[in-house]
Tab-separated table of C-alpha atoms in Angstrom:
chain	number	residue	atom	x	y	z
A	7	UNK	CA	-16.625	11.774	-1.052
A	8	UNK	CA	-13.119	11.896	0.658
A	9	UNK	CA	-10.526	11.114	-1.216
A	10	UNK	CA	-7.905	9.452	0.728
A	11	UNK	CA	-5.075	11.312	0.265
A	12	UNK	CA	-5.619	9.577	3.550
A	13	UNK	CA	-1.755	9.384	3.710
A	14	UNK	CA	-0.927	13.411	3.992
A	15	UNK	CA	0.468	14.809	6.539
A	16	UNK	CA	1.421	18.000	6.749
A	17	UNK	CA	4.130	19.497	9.203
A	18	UNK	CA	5.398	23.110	8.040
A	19	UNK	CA	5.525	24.477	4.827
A	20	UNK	CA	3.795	25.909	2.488
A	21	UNK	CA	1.338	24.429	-0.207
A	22	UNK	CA	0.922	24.932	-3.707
A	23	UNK	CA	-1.807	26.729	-5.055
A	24	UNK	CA	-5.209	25.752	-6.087
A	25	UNK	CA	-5.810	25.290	-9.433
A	26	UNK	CA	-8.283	28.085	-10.552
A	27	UNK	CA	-11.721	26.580	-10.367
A	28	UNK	CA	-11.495	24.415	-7.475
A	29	UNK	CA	-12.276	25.543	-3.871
A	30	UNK	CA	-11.740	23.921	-0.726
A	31	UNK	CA	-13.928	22.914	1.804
A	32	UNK	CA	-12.924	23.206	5.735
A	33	UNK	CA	-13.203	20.081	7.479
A	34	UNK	CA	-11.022	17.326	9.035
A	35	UNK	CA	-10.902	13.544	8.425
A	36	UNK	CA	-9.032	10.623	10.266
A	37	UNK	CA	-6.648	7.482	9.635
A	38	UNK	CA	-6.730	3.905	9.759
A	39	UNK	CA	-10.409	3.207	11.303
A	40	UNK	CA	-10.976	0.094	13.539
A	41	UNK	CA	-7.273	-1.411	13.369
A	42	UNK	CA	-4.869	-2.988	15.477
A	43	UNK	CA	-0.819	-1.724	16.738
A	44	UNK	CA	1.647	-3.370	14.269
A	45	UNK	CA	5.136	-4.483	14.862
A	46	UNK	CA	7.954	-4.202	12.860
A	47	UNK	CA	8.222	-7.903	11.337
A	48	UNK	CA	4.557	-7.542	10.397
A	49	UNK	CA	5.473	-4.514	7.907
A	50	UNK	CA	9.336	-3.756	6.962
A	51	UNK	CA	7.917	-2.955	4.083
A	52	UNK	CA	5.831	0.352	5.321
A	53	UNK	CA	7.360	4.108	5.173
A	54	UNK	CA	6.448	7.199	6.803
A	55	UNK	CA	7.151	9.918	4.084
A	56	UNK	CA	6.892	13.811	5.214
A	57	UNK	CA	6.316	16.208	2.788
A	58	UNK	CA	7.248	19.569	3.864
A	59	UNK	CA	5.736	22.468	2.701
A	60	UNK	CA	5.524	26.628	4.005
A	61	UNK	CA	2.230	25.462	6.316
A	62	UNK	CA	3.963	22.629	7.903
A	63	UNK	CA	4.898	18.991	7.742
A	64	UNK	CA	2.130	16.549	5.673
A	65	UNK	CA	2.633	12.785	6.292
A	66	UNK	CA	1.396	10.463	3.860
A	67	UNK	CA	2.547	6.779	3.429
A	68	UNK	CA	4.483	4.464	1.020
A	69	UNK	CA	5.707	1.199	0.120
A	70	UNK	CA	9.224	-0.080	-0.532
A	71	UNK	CA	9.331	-1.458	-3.985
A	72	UNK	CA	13.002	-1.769	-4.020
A	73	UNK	CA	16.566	-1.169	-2.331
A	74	UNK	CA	15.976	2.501	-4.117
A	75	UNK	CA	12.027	2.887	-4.799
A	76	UNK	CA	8.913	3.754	-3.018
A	77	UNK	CA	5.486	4.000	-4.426
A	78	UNK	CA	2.938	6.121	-3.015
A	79	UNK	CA	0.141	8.182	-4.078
A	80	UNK	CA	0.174	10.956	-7.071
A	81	UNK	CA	-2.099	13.139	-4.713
A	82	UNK	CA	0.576	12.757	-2.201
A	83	UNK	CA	3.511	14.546	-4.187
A	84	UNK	CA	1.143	16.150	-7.249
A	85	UNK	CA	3.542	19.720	-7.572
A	86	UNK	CA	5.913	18.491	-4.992
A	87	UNK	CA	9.650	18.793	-5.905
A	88	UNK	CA	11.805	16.267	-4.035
A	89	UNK	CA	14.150	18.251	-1.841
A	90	UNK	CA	10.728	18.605	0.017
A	91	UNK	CA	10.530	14.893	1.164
A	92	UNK	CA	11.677	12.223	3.414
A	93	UNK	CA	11.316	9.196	3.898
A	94	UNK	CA	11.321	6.824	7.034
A	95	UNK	CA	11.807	3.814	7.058
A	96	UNK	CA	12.759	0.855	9.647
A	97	UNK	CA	10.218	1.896	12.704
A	98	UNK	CA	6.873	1.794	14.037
A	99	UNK	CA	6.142	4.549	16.039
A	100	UNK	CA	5.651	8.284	14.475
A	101	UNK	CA	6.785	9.448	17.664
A	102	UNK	CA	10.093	8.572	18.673
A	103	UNK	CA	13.278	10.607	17.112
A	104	UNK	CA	14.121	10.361	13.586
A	105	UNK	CA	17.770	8.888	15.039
A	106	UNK	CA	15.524	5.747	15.539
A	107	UNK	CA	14.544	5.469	12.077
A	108	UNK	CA	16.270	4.853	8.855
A	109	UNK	CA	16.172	8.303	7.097
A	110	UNK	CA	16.151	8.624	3.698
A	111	UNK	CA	16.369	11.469	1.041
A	112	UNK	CA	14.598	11.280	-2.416
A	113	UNK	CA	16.183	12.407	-5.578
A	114	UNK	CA	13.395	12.096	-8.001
A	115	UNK	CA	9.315	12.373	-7.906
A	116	UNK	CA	7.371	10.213	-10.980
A	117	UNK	CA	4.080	11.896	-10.453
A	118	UNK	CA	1.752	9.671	-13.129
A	119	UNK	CA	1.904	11.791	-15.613
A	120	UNK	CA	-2.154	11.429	-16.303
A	121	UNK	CA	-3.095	11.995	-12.802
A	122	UNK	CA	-6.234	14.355	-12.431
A	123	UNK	CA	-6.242	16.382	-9.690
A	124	UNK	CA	-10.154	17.000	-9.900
A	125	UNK	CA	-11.088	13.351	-9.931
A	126	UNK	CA	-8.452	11.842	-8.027
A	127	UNK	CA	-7.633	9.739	-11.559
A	128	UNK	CA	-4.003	7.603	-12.054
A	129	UNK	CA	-3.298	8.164	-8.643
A	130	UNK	CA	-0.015	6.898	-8.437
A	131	UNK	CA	3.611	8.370	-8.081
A	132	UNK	CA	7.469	6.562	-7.649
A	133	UNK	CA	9.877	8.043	-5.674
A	134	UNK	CA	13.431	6.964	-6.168
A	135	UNK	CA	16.103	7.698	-3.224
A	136	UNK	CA	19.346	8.897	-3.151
A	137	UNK	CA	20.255	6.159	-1.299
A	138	UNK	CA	20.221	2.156	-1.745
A	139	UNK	CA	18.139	0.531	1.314
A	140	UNK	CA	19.677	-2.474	2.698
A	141	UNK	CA	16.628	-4.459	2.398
A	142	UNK	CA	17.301	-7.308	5.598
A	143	UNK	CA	13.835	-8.446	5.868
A	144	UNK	CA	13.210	-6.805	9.511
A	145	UNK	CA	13.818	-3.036	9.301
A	146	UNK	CA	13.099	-2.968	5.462
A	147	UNK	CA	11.606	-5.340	2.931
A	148	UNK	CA	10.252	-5.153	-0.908
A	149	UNK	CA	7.096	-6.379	-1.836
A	150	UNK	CA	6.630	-7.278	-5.340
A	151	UNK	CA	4.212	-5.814	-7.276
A	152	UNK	CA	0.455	-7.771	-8.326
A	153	UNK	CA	0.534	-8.171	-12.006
A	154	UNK	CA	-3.307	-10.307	-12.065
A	155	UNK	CA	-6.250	-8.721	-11.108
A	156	UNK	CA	-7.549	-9.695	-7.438
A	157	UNK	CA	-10.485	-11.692	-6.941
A	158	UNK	CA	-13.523	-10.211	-4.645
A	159	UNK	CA	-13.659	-11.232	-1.366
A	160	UNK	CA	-10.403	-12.030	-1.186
A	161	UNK	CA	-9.258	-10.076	2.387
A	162	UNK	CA	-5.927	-7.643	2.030
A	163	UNK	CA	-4.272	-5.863	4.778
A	164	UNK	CA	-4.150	-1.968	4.706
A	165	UNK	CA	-1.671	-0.281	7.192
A	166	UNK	CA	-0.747	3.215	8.195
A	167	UNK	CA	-0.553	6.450	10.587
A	168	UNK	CA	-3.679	8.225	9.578
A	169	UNK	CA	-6.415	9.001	11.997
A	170	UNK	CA	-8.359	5.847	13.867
A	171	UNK	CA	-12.318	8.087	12.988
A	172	UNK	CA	-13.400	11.194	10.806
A	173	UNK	CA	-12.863	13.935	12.486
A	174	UNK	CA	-9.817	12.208	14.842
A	175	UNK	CA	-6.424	12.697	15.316
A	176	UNK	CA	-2.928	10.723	13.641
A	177	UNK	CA	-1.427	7.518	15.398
A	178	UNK	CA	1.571	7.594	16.415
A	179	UNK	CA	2.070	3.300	16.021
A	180	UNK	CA	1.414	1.760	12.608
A	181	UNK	CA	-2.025	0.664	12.425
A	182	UNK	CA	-3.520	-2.526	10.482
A	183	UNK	CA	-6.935	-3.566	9.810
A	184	UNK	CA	-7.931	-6.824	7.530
A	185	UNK	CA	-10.313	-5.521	4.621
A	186	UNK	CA	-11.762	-7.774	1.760
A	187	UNK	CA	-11.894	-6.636	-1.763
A	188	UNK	CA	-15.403	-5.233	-2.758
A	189	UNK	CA	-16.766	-6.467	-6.396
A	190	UNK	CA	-16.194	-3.609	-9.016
A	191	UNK	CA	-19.697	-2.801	-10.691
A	192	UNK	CA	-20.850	-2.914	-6.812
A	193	UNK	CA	-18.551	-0.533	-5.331
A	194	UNK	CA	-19.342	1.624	-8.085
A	195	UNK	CA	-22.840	2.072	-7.668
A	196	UNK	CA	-22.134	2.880	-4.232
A	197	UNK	CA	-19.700	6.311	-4.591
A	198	UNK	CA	-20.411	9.677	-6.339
A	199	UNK	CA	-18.713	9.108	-9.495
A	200	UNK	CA	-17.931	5.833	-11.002
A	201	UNK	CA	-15.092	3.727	-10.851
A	202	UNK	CA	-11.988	3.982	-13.476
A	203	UNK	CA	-10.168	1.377	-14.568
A	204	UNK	CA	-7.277	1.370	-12.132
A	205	UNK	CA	-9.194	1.571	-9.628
A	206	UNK	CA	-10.173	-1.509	-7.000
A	207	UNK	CA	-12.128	-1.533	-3.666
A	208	UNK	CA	-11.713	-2.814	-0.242
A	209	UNK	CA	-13.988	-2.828	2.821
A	210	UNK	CA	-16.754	-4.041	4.656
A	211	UNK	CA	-20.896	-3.019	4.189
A	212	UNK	CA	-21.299	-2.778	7.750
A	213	UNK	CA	-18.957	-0.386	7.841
A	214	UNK	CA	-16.480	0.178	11.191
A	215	UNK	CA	-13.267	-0.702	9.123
A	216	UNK	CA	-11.043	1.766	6.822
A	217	UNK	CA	-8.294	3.398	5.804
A	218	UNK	CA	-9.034	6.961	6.867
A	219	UNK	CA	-6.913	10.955	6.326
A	220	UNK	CA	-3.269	10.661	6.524
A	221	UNK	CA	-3.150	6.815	5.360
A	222	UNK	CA	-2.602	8.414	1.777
A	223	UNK	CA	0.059	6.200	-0.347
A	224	UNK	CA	-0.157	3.639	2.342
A	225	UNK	CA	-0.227	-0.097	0.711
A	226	UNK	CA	-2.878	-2.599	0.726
A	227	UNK	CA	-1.346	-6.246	0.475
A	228	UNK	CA	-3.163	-9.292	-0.642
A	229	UNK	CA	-1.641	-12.487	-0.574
A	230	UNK	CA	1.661	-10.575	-0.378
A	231	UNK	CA	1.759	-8.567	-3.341
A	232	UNK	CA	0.976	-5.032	-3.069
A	233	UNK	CA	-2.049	-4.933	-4.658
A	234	UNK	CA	-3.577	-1.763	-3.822
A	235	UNK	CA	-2.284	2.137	-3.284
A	236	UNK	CA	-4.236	3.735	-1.071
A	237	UNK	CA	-6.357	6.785	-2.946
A	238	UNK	CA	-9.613	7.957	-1.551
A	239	UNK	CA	-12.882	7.436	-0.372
A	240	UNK	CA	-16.477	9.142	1.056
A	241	UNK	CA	-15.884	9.532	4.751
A	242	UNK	CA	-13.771	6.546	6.288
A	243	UNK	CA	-15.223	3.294	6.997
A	244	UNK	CA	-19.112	4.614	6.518
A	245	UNK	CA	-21.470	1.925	5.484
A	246	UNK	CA	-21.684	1.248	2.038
A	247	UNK	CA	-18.815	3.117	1.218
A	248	UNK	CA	-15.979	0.741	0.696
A	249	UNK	CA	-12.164	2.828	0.254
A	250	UNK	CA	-10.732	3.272	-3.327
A	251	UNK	CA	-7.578	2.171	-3.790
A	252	UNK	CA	-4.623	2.413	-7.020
A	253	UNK	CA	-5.136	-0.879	-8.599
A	254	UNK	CA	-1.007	-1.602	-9.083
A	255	UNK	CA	-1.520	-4.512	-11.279
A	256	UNK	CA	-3.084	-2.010	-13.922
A	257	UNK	CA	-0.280	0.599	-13.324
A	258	UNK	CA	2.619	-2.375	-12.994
A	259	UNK	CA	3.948	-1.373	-16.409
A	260	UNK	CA	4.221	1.683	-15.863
A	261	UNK	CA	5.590	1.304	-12.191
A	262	UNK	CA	8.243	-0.574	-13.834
A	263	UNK	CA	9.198	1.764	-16.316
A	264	UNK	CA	10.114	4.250	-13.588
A	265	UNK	CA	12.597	1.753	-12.097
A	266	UNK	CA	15.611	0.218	-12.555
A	267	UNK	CA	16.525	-3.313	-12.309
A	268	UNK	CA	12.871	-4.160	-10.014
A	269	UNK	CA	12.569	-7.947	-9.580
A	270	UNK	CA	8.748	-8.003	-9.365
A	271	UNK	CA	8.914	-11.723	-10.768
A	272	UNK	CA	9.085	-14.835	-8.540
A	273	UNK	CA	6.717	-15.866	-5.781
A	274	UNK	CA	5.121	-13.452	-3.589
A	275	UNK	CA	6.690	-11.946	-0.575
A	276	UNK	CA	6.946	-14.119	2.726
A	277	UNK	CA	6.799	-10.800	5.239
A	278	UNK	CA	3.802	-12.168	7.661
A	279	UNK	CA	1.676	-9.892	7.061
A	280	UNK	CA	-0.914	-10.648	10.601
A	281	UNK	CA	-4.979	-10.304	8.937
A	282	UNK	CA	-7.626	-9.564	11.750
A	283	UNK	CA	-9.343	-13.040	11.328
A	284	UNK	CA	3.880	24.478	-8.619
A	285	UNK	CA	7.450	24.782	-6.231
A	286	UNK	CA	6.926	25.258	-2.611
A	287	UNK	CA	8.964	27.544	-0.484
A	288	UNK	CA	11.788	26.194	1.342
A	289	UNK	CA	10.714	24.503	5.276
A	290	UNK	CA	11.832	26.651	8.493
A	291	UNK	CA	15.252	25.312	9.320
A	292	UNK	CA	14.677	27.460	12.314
A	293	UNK	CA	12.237	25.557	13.796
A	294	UNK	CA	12.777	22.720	16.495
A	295	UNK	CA	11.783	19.359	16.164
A	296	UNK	CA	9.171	19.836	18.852
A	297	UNK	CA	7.694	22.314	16.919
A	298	UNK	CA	6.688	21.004	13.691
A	299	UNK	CA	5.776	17.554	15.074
A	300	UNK	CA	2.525	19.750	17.031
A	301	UNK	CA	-0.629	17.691	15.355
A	302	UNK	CA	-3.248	20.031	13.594
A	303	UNK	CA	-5.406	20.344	10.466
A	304	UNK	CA	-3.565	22.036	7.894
A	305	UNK	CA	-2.780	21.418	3.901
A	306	UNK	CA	-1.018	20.010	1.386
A	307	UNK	CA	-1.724	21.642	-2.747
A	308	UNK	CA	-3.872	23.900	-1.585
A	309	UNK	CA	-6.122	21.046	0.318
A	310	UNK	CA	-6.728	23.011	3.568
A	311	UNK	CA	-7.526	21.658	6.898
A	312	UNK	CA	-8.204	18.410	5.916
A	313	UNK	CA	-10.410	18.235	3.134
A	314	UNK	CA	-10.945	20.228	-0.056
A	315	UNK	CA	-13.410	19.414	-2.337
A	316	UNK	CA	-12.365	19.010	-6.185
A	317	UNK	CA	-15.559	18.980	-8.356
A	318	UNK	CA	-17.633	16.135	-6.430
A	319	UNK	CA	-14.489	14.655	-4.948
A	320	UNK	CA	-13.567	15.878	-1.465
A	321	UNK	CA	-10.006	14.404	-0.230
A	322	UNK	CA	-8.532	13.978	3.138
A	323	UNK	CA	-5.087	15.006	3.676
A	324	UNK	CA	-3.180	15.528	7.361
A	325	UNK	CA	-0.955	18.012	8.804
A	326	UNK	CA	1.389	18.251	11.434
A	327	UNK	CA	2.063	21.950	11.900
């Protein structure tokens, strides 16, 4: 089973260490499987984060909650300290300078304080930024959070950078794909461990559709709440084996407790969001830009290379050395 830490990214830096019992497993996984190039109205509300580490630069993605919060993924920032990440925000493409995007520094990590490393459990984590955004609705936007559970069938949008197949390569445009939610005691039955509460599904029996490694964090959106963090899954967009996501409606209380002054009342968003029908060292400042933006397997806690396998879990993470 991959976990999704689909969102990680890795660029240069150096990784915490592995809990003792765990051990990794070598292989690589990709990012959002079977989607479409966004633009920038579609999603002001999608950020790039980097998490920098000794092995390199991770990437992972986030959502803007709020002028100064961003939820993403606990397996994104689990022993993480926050001079070690930045957020981008206000672009599309991974691969133009970061003078193009909005760039913003982060000043404190919630890491859910229940999160289980081996069983990729309360997988959520708020980041709060040094500075305020100024949300304008076209480089940057909120969404509010879901506070009712979301129906099956109902179909959600999942964005990010992460690979396009297992085994691929990082985007450098924001990717989309249209994924409906998959009935609980269904998805279930179909991964190696049971579902938690928290936890909600998205994605298609046939397969061909899926968030995928380095879409970690990223947001699924249904009906324009953020409804869904995304977490993990086995392989990316196998058949049968619908994604796991953070359910946020479960984990809006405590969300909210980790902000200040976050209006998640009121109607839902109106962004047009387009369906398809442990401390690490301290990064090289030495280093060029050019240099740690090279794509290659790498790590992020200890997850090397792409996957590592915690008990029956294995998770997907990405780095850019």
């Amino acid at each position: 089973m991959f976990v999704f830490p689909i969102v990680v990214h890795t660029v240069d830096e150096a990784s915490p260490e592995i809990p003792t019992g765990t051990k990794p497993v070598v292989k690589k996984e990709p990012r959002i499987v079977g989607g479409k190039p966004a633009s920038m109205e579609q999603f002001p509300y999608q950020v790039l984060i980097y998490i920098y580490t000794h092995e390199g630069k991770h990437l992972c993605g986030g959502t803007i909650i709020g002028e100064q919060y961003v939820l993403t993924a606990a397996h994104c920032m689990f022993g993480i300290t926050a001079d070690k990440v930045e957020v981008l925000a206000g672009h599309i493409n991974r691969s133009l300078s970061k003078e193009n995007w909005i760039r913003l520094s982060v000043s404190e990590i919630y890491v859910h304080e229940d999160y289980l490393m081996d069983k990729v459990y309360n997988d959520v984590a708020v980041l709060k930024l040094h500075e305020r955004l100024s949300l304008d609705g076209k480089r940057a936007a909120s969404l509010k959070l879901r506070d009712t559970e979301v129906s099956s069938d109902v179909r959600c949008t999942v964005s990010g950078w992460g690979t396009t197949k297992e085994g691929g390569s990082v985007s450098s445009i924001l990717q989309y794909i249209d994924v409906p939610i998959v009935d609980r005691h269904t998805c279930s039955g179909q991964q190696k461990r049971p579902l938690y509460d928290g936890e909600i599904c998205a994605g298609y029996s046939s397969g061909g559709k899926d968030a995928c490694q380095g879409d970690s964090g990223g947001p699924l959106v249904c009906d324009g709440y953020l409804t869904g963090v995304v977490s993990w899954g086995e392989g990316c967009a196998r058949q049968n084996k619908p994604g796991v996501y953070a359910n946020v409606a479960w984990y809006k209380e405590w969300i909210e407790k980790r902000t200040v002054s976050l209006n998640t009342e009121g109607p839902p968003s109106t962004i047009s969001v387009v369906p398809d029908n442990p401390n690490p060292d301290e990064p090289d400042k030495t280093k060029t830009e050019t240099e740690t933006d090279k794509e290659s397997n790498g790590a992020i806690n200890g997850f090397t290379n792409g996957i590592v396998v915690l008990s029956f879990i294995t998770i997907l993470t990405y780095l850019i050395d």
